[in-house]
């Protein structure tokens, strides 16, 4: 899975904290093989994840959005930035690129229109100007 360097660094720090928590709890640590869990290894409660997310959004002074909307925002940024659909599909965990295309077709139409405009400019930039009749 491709991850930006800051995300890789954050996950490495998180892994180290989890190791410390696992050592602290010893045999009472309940390992479920999760990347994100409570300090004792138990799964996170979805409602608590939402509450913590909302606290962070508020603390950053950002407008409130649903946690799931951040997924759509990330996808929008990747597609607008020219990330290949196959890479976006892998990151989002869609079964095929076609699923990603179907879900995000409205975003891709805007990007495609901009790409077509750019191609037209490249193809016609040396064309002499025609005067209107």
PDB file of N, CA and C in Angstrom, residues 35-128:
ATOM      1  N   UNK A  35      -4.272  -2.804  13.841  1.00  0.00           N
ATOM      2  CA  UNK A  35      -3.359  -1.665  13.763  1.00  0.00           C
ATOM      3  C   UNK A  35      -3.783  -0.619  14.778  1.00  0.00           C
ATOM      4  N   UNK A  36      -5.074  -0.371  14.879  1.00  0.00           N
ATOM      5  CA  UNK A  36      -5.605   0.601  15.835  1.00  0.00           C
ATOM      6  C   UNK A  36      -6.524  -0.126  16.807  1.00  0.00           C
ATOM      7  N   UNK A  37      -6.200   0.008  18.077  1.00  0.00           N
ATOM      8  CA  UNK A  37      -6.976  -0.657  19.112  1.00  0.00           C
ATOM      9  C   UNK A  37      -6.832   0.114  20.420  1.00  0.00           C
ATOM     10  N   UNK A  38      -7.531  -0.354  21.444  1.00  0.00           N
ATOM     11  CA  UNK A  38      -7.396   0.244  22.758  1.00  0.00           C
ATOM     12  C   UNK A  38      -6.045  -0.179  23.346  1.00  0.00           C
ATOM     13  N   UNK A  39      -5.581   0.499  24.389  1.00  0.00           N
ATOM     14  CA  UNK A  39      -4.268   0.154  24.969  1.00  0.00           C
ATOM     15  C   UNK A  39      -4.121  -1.302  25.386  1.00  0.00           C
ATOM     16  N   UNK A  40      -5.238  -1.967  25.728  1.00  0.00           N
ATOM     17  CA  UNK A  40      -5.165  -3.373  26.141  1.00  0.00           C
ATOM     18  C   UNK A  40      -5.343  -4.344  24.973  1.00  0.00           C
ATOM     19  N   UNK A  41      -5.405  -3.804  23.746  1.00  0.00           N
ATOM     20  CA  UNK A  41      -5.509  -4.644  22.553  1.00  0.00           C
ATOM     21  C   UNK A  41      -6.922  -4.877  22.065  1.00  0.00           C
ATOM     22  N   UNK A  42      -7.909  -4.522  22.861  1.00  0.00           N
ATOM     23  CA  UNK A  42      -9.300  -4.715  22.436  1.00  0.00           C
ATOM     24  C   UNK A  42      -9.650  -3.763  21.290  1.00  0.00           C
ATOM     25  N   UNK A  43     -10.616  -4.152  20.462  1.00  0.00           N
ATOM     26  CA  UNK A  43     -11.011  -3.276  19.343  1.00  0.00           C
ATOM     27  C   UNK A  43     -11.553  -1.936  19.831  1.00  0.00           C
ATOM     28  N   UNK A  44     -11.343  -0.911  19.006  1.00  0.00           N
ATOM     29  CA  UNK A  44     -11.900   0.409  19.298  1.00  0.00           C
ATOM     30  C   UNK A  44     -13.412   0.363  19.137  1.00  0.00           C
ATOM     31  N   UNK A  45     -14.098   1.160  19.920  1.00  0.00           N
ATOM     32  CA  UNK A  45     -15.543   1.299  19.766  1.00  0.00           C
ATOM     33  C   UNK A  45     -15.791   2.381  18.712  1.00  0.00           C
ATOM     34  N   UNK A  46     -16.579   2.085  17.679  1.00  0.00           N
ATOM     35  CA  UNK A  46     -16.810   3.065  16.606  1.00  0.00           C
ATOM     36  C   UNK A  46     -17.319   4.412  17.106  1.00  0.00           C
ATOM     37  N   UNK A  47     -18.198   4.411  18.109  1.00  0.00           N
ATOM     38  CA  UNK A  47     -18.719   5.683  18.603  1.00  0.00           C
ATOM     39  C   UNK A  47     -17.619   6.521  19.243  1.00  0.00           C
ATOM     40  N   UNK A  48     -16.640   5.877  19.882  1.00  0.00           N
ATOM     41  CA  UNK A  48     -15.524   6.607  20.494  1.00  0.00           C
ATOM     42  C   UNK A  48     -14.600   7.177  19.411  1.00  0.00           C
ATOM     43  N   UNK A  49     -14.416   6.446  18.332  1.00  0.00           N
ATOM     44  CA  UNK A  49     -13.590   6.947  17.228  1.00  0.00           C
ATOM     45  C   UNK A  49     -14.220   8.217  16.674  1.00  0.00           C
ATOM     46  N   UNK A  50     -15.543   8.207  16.504  1.00  0.00           N
ATOM     47  CA  UNK A  50     -16.256   9.385  15.994  1.00  0.00           C
ATOM     48  C   UNK A  50     -16.111  10.559  16.949  1.00  0.00           C
ATOM     49  N   UNK A  51     -16.263  10.322  18.236  1.00  0.00           N
ATOM     50  CA  UNK A  51     -16.139  11.398  19.230  1.00  0.00           C
ATOM     51  C   UNK A  51     -14.732  12.001  19.196  1.00  0.00           C
ATOM     52  N   UNK A  52     -13.714  11.155  19.149  1.00  0.00           N
ATOM     53  CA  UNK A  52     -12.330  11.642  19.113  1.00  0.00           C
ATOM     54  C   UNK A  52     -12.055  12.424  17.819  1.00  0.00           C
ATOM     55  N   UNK A  53     -12.582  11.923  16.704  1.00  0.00           N
ATOM     56  CA  UNK A  53     -12.416  12.621  15.428  1.00  0.00           C
ATOM     57  C   UNK A  53     -13.033  14.013  15.515  1.00  0.00           C
ATOM     58  N   UNK A  54     -14.242  14.099  16.050  1.00  0.00           N
ATOM     59  CA  UNK A  54     -14.921  15.399  16.172  1.00  0.00           C
ATOM     60  C   UNK A  54     -14.148  16.350  17.078  1.00  0.00           C
ATOM     61  N   UNK A  55     -13.532  15.826  18.137  1.00  0.00           N
ATOM     62  CA  UNK A  55     -12.699  16.663  19.013  1.00  0.00           C
ATOM     63  C   UNK A  55     -11.518  17.248  18.237  1.00  0.00           C
ATOM     64  N   UNK A  56     -10.869  16.413  17.433  1.00  0.00           N
ATOM     65  CA  UNK A  56      -9.721  16.876  16.642  1.00  0.00           C
ATOM     66  C   UNK A  56     -10.143  17.921  15.603  1.00  0.00           C
ATOM     67  N   UNK A  57     -11.256  17.690  14.947  1.00  0.00           N
ATOM     68  CA  UNK A  57     -11.755  18.642  13.953  1.00  0.00           C
ATOM     69  C   UNK A  57     -12.001  19.993  14.616  1.00  0.00           C
ATOM     70  N   UNK A  58     -12.668  19.972  15.757  1.00  0.00           N
ATOM     71  CA  UNK A  58     -12.964  21.203  16.498  1.00  0.00           C
ATOM     72  C   UNK A  58     -11.674  21.891  16.945  1.00  0.00           C
ATOM     73  N   UNK A  59     -10.741  21.109  17.485  1.00  0.00           N
ATOM     74  CA  UNK A  59      -9.471  21.674  17.969  1.00  0.00           C
ATOM     75  C   UNK A  59      -8.669  22.331  16.845  1.00  0.00           C
ATOM     76  N   UNK A  60      -8.822  21.814  15.639  1.00  0.00           N
ATOM     77  CA  UNK A  60      -8.109  22.381  14.481  1.00  0.00           C
ATOM     78  C   UNK A  60      -8.855  23.565  13.869  1.00  0.00           C
ATOM     79  N   UNK A  61     -10.048  23.847  14.371  1.00  0.00           N
ATOM     80  CA  UNK A  61     -10.833  24.958  13.842  1.00  0.00           C
ATOM     81  C   UNK A  61     -11.407  24.693  12.465  1.00  0.00           C
ATOM     82  N   UNK A  62     -11.607  23.426  12.142  1.00  0.00           N
ATOM     83  CA  UNK A  62     -12.139  23.061  10.829  1.00  0.00           C
ATOM     84  C   UNK A  62     -13.653  22.906  10.890  1.00  0.00           C
ATOM     85  N   UNK A  63     -14.327  23.048   9.749  1.00  0.00           N
ATOM     86  CA  UNK A  63     -15.773  22.798   9.744  1.00  0.00           C
ATOM     87  C   UNK A  63     -16.031  21.310   9.991  1.00  0.00           C
ATOM     88  N   UNK A  64     -17.096  21.018  10.705  1.00  0.00           N
ATOM     89  CA  UNK A  64     -17.414  19.632  11.037  1.00  0.00           C
ATOM     90  C   UNK A  64     -17.871  18.879   9.791  1.00  0.00           C
ATOM     91  N   UNK A  65     -17.278  17.722   9.594  1.00  0.00           N
ATOM     92  CA  UNK A  65     -17.685  16.799   8.537  1.00  0.00           C
ATOM     93  C   UNK A  65     -17.783  15.412   9.154  1.00  0.00           C
ATOM     94  N   UNK A  66     -18.506  14.544   8.478  1.00  0.00           N
ATOM     95  CA  UNK A  66     -18.569  13.160   8.956  1.00  0.00           C
ATOM     96  C   UNK A  66     -17.218  12.500   8.701  1.00  0.00           C
ATOM     97  N   UNK A  67     -16.837  11.592   9.575  1.00  0.00           N
ATOM     98  CA  UNK A  67     -15.568  10.887   9.432  1.00  0.00           C
ATOM     99  C   UNK A  67     -15.464  10.226   8.059  1.00  0.00           C
ATOM    100  N   UNK A  68     -16.542   9.602   7.601  1.00  0.00           N
ATOM    101  CA  UNK A  68     -16.517   8.916   6.306  1.00  0.00           C
ATOM    102  C   UNK A  68     -16.283   9.905   5.155  1.00  0.00           C
ATOM    103  N   UNK A  69     -16.697  11.158   5.333  1.00  0.00           N
ATOM    104  CA  UNK A  69     -16.488  12.153   4.277  1.00  0.00           C
ATOM    105  C   UNK A  69     -15.006  12.420   4.027  1.00  0.00           C
ATOM    106  N   UNK A  70     -14.158  12.159   5.016  1.00  0.00           N
ATOM    107  CA  UNK A  70     -12.722  12.355   4.809  1.00  0.00           C
ATOM    108  C   UNK A  70     -12.185  11.356   3.778  1.00  0.00           C
ATOM    109  N   UNK A  71     -12.805  10.206   3.702  1.00  0.00           N
ATOM    110  CA  UNK A  71     -12.424   9.209   2.687  1.00  0.00           C
ATOM    111  C   UNK A  71     -12.705   9.765   1.292  1.00  0.00           C
ATOM    112  N   UNK A  72     -13.897  10.350   1.131  1.00  0.00           N
ATOM    113  CA  UNK A  72     -14.248  10.932  -0.163  1.00  0.00           C
ATOM    114  C   UNK A  72     -13.335  12.113  -0.488  1.00  0.00           C
ATOM    115  N   UNK A  73     -13.013  12.902   0.523  1.00  0.00           N
ATOM    116  CA  UNK A  73     -12.109  14.036   0.314  1.00  0.00           C
ATOM    117  C   UNK A  73     -10.737  13.576  -0.140  1.00  0.00           C
ATOM    118  N   UNK A  74     -10.223  12.538   0.495  1.00  0.00           N
ATOM    119  CA  UNK A  74      -8.910  12.008   0.113  1.00  0.00           C
ATOM    120  C   UNK A  74      -8.937  11.483  -1.319  1.00  0.00           C
ATOM    121  N   UNK A  75     -10.008  10.803  -1.668  1.00  0.00           N
ATOM    122  CA  UNK A  75     -10.140  10.290  -3.034  1.00  0.00           C
ATOM    123  C   UNK A  75     -10.193  11.436  -4.032  1.00  0.00           C
ATOM    124  N   UNK A  76     -10.955  12.455  -3.710  1.00  0.00           N
ATOM    125  CA  UNK A  76     -11.061  13.620  -4.596  1.00  0.00           C
ATOM    126  C   UNK A  76      -9.698  14.240  -4.836  1.00  0.00           C
ATOM    127  N   UNK A  77      -8.919  14.396  -3.769  1.00  0.00           N
ATOM    128  CA  UNK A  77      -7.585  14.985  -3.903  1.00  0.00           C
ATOM    129  C   UNK A  77      -6.663  14.106  -4.745  1.00  0.00           C
ATOM    130  N   UNK A  78      -6.741  12.800  -4.530  1.00  0.00           N
ATOM    131  CA  UNK A  78      -5.887  11.898  -5.308  1.00  0.00           C
ATOM    132  C   UNK A  78      -6.235  11.959  -6.788  1.00  0.00           C
ATOM    133  N   UNK A  79      -7.530  11.900  -7.106  1.00  0.00           N
ATOM    134  CA  UNK A  79      -7.939  11.937  -8.512  1.00  0.00           C
ATOM    135  C   UNK A  79      -7.591  13.279  -9.151  1.00  0.00           C
ATOM    136  N   UNK A  80      -7.829  14.376  -8.420  1.00  0.00           N
ATOM    137  CA  UNK A  80      -7.503  15.701  -8.951  1.00  0.00           C
ATOM    138  C   UNK A  80      -5.998  15.850  -9.140  1.00  0.00           C
ATOM    139  N   UNK A  81      -5.230  15.166  -8.309  1.00  0.00           N
ATOM    140  CA  UNK A  81      -3.774  15.235  -8.411  1.00  0.00           C
ATOM    141  C   UNK A  81      -3.196  14.313  -9.466  1.00  0.00           C
ATOM    142  N   UNK A  82      -4.050  13.559 -10.145  1.00  0.00           N
ATOM    143  CA  UNK A  82      -3.578  12.694 -11.226  1.00  0.00           C
ATOM    144  C   UNK A  82      -3.109  11.320 -10.784  1.00  0.00           C
ATOM    145  N   UNK A  83      -3.445  10.905  -9.567  1.00  0.00           N
ATOM    146  CA  UNK A  83      -3.074   9.557  -9.125  1.00  0.00           C
ATOM    147  C   UNK A  83      -3.851   8.553  -9.979  1.00  0.00           C
ATOM    148  N   UNK A  84      -3.169   7.569 -10.544  1.00  0.00           N
ATOM    149  CA  UNK A  84      -3.861   6.589 -11.397  1.00  0.00           C
ATOM    150  C   UNK A  84      -4.998   5.896 -10.655  1.00  0.00           C
ATOM    151  N   UNK A  85      -6.065   5.629 -11.379  1.00  0.00           N
ATOM    152  CA  UNK A  85      -7.267   5.023 -10.797  1.00  0.00           C
ATOM    153  C   UNK A  85      -6.950   3.695 -10.118  1.00  0.00           C
ATOM    154  N   UNK A  86      -5.993   2.937 -10.650  1.00  0.00           N
ATOM    155  CA  UNK A  86      -5.633   1.646 -10.053  1.00  0.00           C
ATOM    156  C   UNK A  86      -5.005   1.834  -8.671  1.00  0.00           C
ATOM    157  N   UNK A  87      -4.255   2.908  -8.511  1.00  0.00           N
ATOM    158  CA  UNK A  87      -3.641   3.195  -7.207  1.00  0.00           C
ATOM    159  C   UNK A  87      -4.714   3.657  -6.222  1.00  0.00           C
ATOM    160  N   UNK A  88      -5.608   4.525  -6.681  1.00  0.00           N
ATOM    161  CA  UNK A  88      -6.707   4.991  -5.830  1.00  0.00           C
ATOM    162  C   UNK A  88      -7.559   3.794  -5.394  1.00  0.00           C
ATOM    163  N   UNK A  89      -7.824   2.890  -6.308  1.00  0.00           N
ATOM    164  CA  UNK A  89      -8.611   1.688  -6.006  1.00  0.00           C
ATOM    165  C   UNK A  89      -7.943   0.866  -4.912  1.00  0.00           C
ATOM    166  N   UNK A  90      -6.639   0.685  -5.005  1.00  0.00           N
ATOM    167  CA  UNK A  90      -5.915  -0.082  -3.984  1.00  0.00           C
ATOM    168  C   UNK A  90      -5.994   0.597  -2.623  1.00  0.00           C
ATOM    169  N   UNK A  91      -5.798   1.908  -2.609  1.00  0.00           N
ATOM    170  CA  UNK A  91      -5.823   2.654  -1.348  1.00  0.00           C
ATOM    171  C   UNK A  91      -7.196   2.589  -0.703  1.00  0.00           C
ATOM    172  N   UNK A  92      -8.251   2.732  -1.505  1.00  0.00           N
ATOM    173  CA  UNK A  92      -9.605   2.719  -0.972  1.00  0.00           C
ATOM    174  C   UNK A  92     -10.099   1.310  -0.644  1.00  0.00           C
ATOM    175  N   UNK A  93      -9.430   0.305  -1.204  1.00  0.00           N
ATOM    176  CA  UNK A  93      -9.837  -1.070  -0.941  1.00  0.00           C
ATOM    177  C   UNK A  93     -10.993  -1.544  -1.783  1.00  0.00           C
ATOM    178  N   UNK A  94     -11.255  -0.848  -2.899  1.00  0.00           N
ATOM    179  CA  UNK A  94     -12.307  -1.311  -3.807  1.00  0.00           C
ATOM    180  C   UNK A  94     -11.845  -2.588  -4.495  1.00  0.00           C
ATOM    181  N   UNK A  95     -12.795  -3.433  -4.870  1.00  0.00           N
ATOM    182  CA  UNK A  95     -12.446  -4.719  -5.475  1.00  0.00           C
ATOM    183  C   UNK A  95     -11.819  -4.559  -6.864  1.00  0.00           C
ATOM    184  N   UNK A  96     -12.245  -3.541  -7.609  1.00  0.00           N
ATOM    185  CA  UNK A  96     -11.708  -3.312  -8.955  1.00  0.00           C
ATOM    186  C   UNK A  96     -11.648  -1.812  -9.227  1.00  0.00           C
ATOM    187  N   UNK A  97     -10.841  -1.398 -10.214  1.00  0.00           N
ATOM    188  CA  UNK A  97     -10.848   0.017 -10.609  1.00  0.00           C
ATOM    189  C   UNK A  97     -12.219   0.466 -11.122  1.00  0.00           C
ATOM    190  N   UNK A  98     -12.997  -0.470 -11.679  1.00  0.00           N
ATOM    191  CA  UNK A  98     -14.324  -0.123 -12.187  1.00  0.00           C
ATOM    192  C   UNK A  98     -15.240   0.340 -11.053  1.00  0.00           C
ATOM    193  N   UNK A  99     -15.110  -0.271  -9.886  1.00  0.00           N
ATOM    194  CA  UNK A  99     -15.914   0.153  -8.735  1.00  0.00           C
ATOM    195  C   UNK A  99     -15.565   1.593  -8.383  1.00  0.00           C
ATOM    196  N   UNK A 100     -14.274   1.894  -8.354  1.00  0.00           N
ATOM    197  CA  UNK A 100     -13.826   3.256  -8.045  1.00  0.00           C
ATOM    198  C   UNK A 100     -14.336   4.230  -9.095  1.00  0.00           C
ATOM    199  N   UNK A 101     -14.244   3.842 -10.362  1.00  0.00           N
ATOM    200  CA  UNK A 101     -14.745   4.706 -11.444  1.00  0.00           C
ATOM    201  C   UNK A 101     -16.232   4.992 -11.280  1.00  0.00           C
ATOM    202  N   UNK A 102     -17.001   3.953 -10.934  1.00  0.00           N
ATOM    203  CA  UNK A 102     -18.446   4.108 -10.800  1.00  0.00           C
ATOM    204  C   UNK A 102     -18.791   5.030  -9.623  1.00  0.00           C
ATOM    205  N   UNK A 103     -18.123   4.828  -8.492  1.00  0.00           N
ATOM    206  CA  UNK A 103     -18.426   5.623  -7.296  1.00  0.00           C
ATOM    207  C   UNK A 103     -17.991   7.077  -7.463  1.00  0.00           C
ATOM    208  N   UNK A 104     -16.862   7.288  -8.147  1.00  0.00           N
ATOM    209  CA  UNK A 104     -16.302   8.634  -8.254  1.00  0.00           C
ATOM    210  C   UNK A 104     -16.358   9.193  -9.671  1.00  0.00           C
ATOM    211  N   UNK A 105     -17.297   8.698 -10.477  1.00  0.00           N
ATOM    212  CA  UNK A 105     -17.409   9.143 -11.871  1.00  0.00           C
ATOM    213  C   UNK A 105     -17.593  10.650 -11.966  1.00  0.00           C
ATOM    214  N   UNK A 106     -18.374  11.231 -11.057  1.00  0.00           N
ATOM    215  CA  UNK A 106     -18.624  12.679 -11.115  1.00  0.00           C
ATOM    216  C   UNK A 106     -17.324  13.469 -10.944  1.00  0.00           C
ATOM    217  N   UNK A 107     -16.405  12.988 -10.128  1.00  0.00           N
ATOM    218  CA  UNK A 107     -15.120  13.675  -9.955  1.00  0.00           C
ATOM    219  C   UNK A 107     -14.229  13.473 -11.177  1.00  0.00           C
ATOM    220  N   UNK A 108     -14.284  12.277 -11.723  1.00  0.00           N
ATOM    221  CA  UNK A 108     -13.422  11.968 -12.853  1.00  0.00           C
ATOM    222  C   UNK A 108     -13.835  12.745 -14.101  1.00  0.00           C
ATOM    223  N   UNK A 109     -15.123  13.047 -14.250  1.00  0.00           N
ATOM    224  CA  UNK A 109     -15.569  13.830 -15.411  1.00  0.00           C
ATOM    225  C   UNK A 109     -14.923  15.217 -15.385  1.00  0.00           C
ATOM    226  N   UNK A 110     -14.865  15.834 -14.203  1.00  0.00           N
ATOM    227  CA  UNK A 110     -14.248  17.156 -14.089  1.00  0.00           C
ATOM    228  C   UNK A 110     -12.767  17.086 -14.426  1.00  0.00           C
ATOM    229  N   UNK A 111     -12.079  16.084 -13.880  1.00  0.00           N
ATOM    230  CA  UNK A 111     -10.653  15.922 -14.146  1.00  0.00           C
ATOM    231  C   UNK A 111     -10.409  15.646 -15.619  1.00  0.00           C
ATOM    232  N   UNK A 112     -11.233  14.779 -16.209  1.00  0.00           N
ATOM    233  CA  UNK A 112     -11.078  14.438 -17.621  1.00  0.00           C
ATOM    234  C   UNK A 112     -11.295  15.671 -18.491  1.00  0.00           C
ATOM    235  N   UNK A 113     -12.284  16.485 -18.170  1.00  0.00           N
ATOM    236  CA  UNK A 113     -12.536  17.699 -18.952  1.00  0.00           C
ATOM    237  C   UNK A 113     -11.325  18.631 -18.897  1.00  0.00           C
ATOM    238  N   UNK A 114     -10.723  18.768 -17.737  1.00  0.00           N
ATOM    239  CA  UNK A 114      -9.529  19.616 -17.609  1.00  0.00           C
ATOM    240  C   UNK A 114      -8.362  19.043 -18.407  1.00  0.00           C
ATOM    241  N   UNK A 115      -8.217  17.714 -18.390  1.00  0.00           N
ATOM    242  CA  UNK A 115      -7.140  17.086 -19.145  1.00  0.00           C
ATOM    243  C   UNK A 115      -7.343  17.271 -20.645  1.00  0.00           C
ATOM    244  N   UNK A 116      -8.584  17.182 -21.102  1.00  0.00           N
ATOM    245  CA  UNK A 116      -8.878  17.393 -22.519  1.00  0.00           C
ATOM    246  C   UNK A 116      -8.554  18.836 -22.905  1.00  0.00           C
ATOM    247  N   UNK A 117      -8.941  19.786 -22.056  1.00  0.00           N
ATOM    248  CA  UNK A 117      -8.626  21.195 -22.334  1.00  0.00           C
ATOM    249  C   UNK A 117      -7.121  21.411 -22.423  1.00  0.00           C
ATOM    250  N   UNK A 118      -6.382  20.796 -21.545  1.00  0.00           N
ATOM    251  CA  UNK A 118      -4.917  20.927 -21.557  1.00  0.00           C
ATOM    252  C   UNK A 118      -4.343  20.327 -22.845  1.00  0.00           C
ATOM    253  N   UNK A 119      -4.863  19.175 -23.257  1.00  0.00           N
ATOM    254  CA  UNK A 119      -4.394  18.543 -24.495  1.00  0.00           C
ATOM    255  C   UNK A 119      -4.700  19.421 -25.700  1.00  0.00           C
ATOM    256  N   UNK A 120      -5.880  20.032 -25.740  1.00  0.00           N
ATOM    257  CA  UNK A 120      -6.249  20.921 -26.843  1.00  0.00           C
ATOM    258  C   UNK A 120      -5.282  22.106 -26.892  1.00  0.00           C
ATOM    259  N   UNK A 121      -4.964  22.696 -25.753  1.00  0.00           N
ATOM    260  CA  UNK A 121      -4.016  23.821 -25.717  1.00  0.00           C
ATOM    261  C   UNK A 121      -2.653  23.401 -26.251  1.00  0.00           C
ATOM    262  N   UNK A 122      -2.204  22.186 -25.863  1.00  0.00           N
ATOM    263  CA  UNK A 122      -0.916  21.709 -26.353  1.00  0.00           C
ATOM    264  C   UNK A 122      -0.935  21.488 -27.868  1.00  0.00           C
ATOM    265  N   UNK A 123      -2.049  20.942 -28.357  1.00  0.00           N
ATOM    266  CA  UNK A 123      -2.149  20.650 -29.784  1.00  0.00           C
ATOM    267  C   UNK A 123      -2.318  21.905 -30.634  1.00  0.00           C
ATOM    268  N   UNK A 124      -2.894  22.936 -30.075  1.00  0.00           N
ATOM    269  CA  UNK A 124      -3.217  24.122 -30.884  1.00  0.00           C
ATOM    270  C   UNK A 124      -2.366  25.341 -30.546  1.00  0.00           C
ATOM    271  N   UNK A 125      -1.391  25.217 -29.674  1.00  0.00           N
ATOM    272  CA  UNK A 125      -0.642  26.405 -29.229  1.00  0.00           C
ATOM    273  C   UNK A 125       0.163  27.057 -30.348  1.00  0.00           C
ATOM    274  N   UNK A 126       0.549  26.309 -31.366  1.00  0.00           N
ATOM    275  CA  UNK A 126       1.323  26.892 -32.463  1.00  0.00           C
ATOM    276  C   UNK A 126       0.451  27.232 -33.667  1.00  0.00           C
ATOM    277  N   UNK A 127      -0.817  27.011 -33.554  1.00  0.00           N
ATOM    278  CA  UNK A 127      -1.728  27.285 -34.644  1.00  0.00           C
ATOM    279  C   UNK A 127      -1.875  28.818 -34.776  1.00  0.00           C
ATOM    280  N   UNK A 128      -1.797  29.299 -35.993  1.00  0.00           N
ATOM    281  CA  UNK A 128      -1.976  30.749 -36.162  1.00  0.00           C
ATOM    282  C   UNK A 128      -3.417  31.155 -35.838  1.00  0.00           C
TER     283      UNK A 128
END
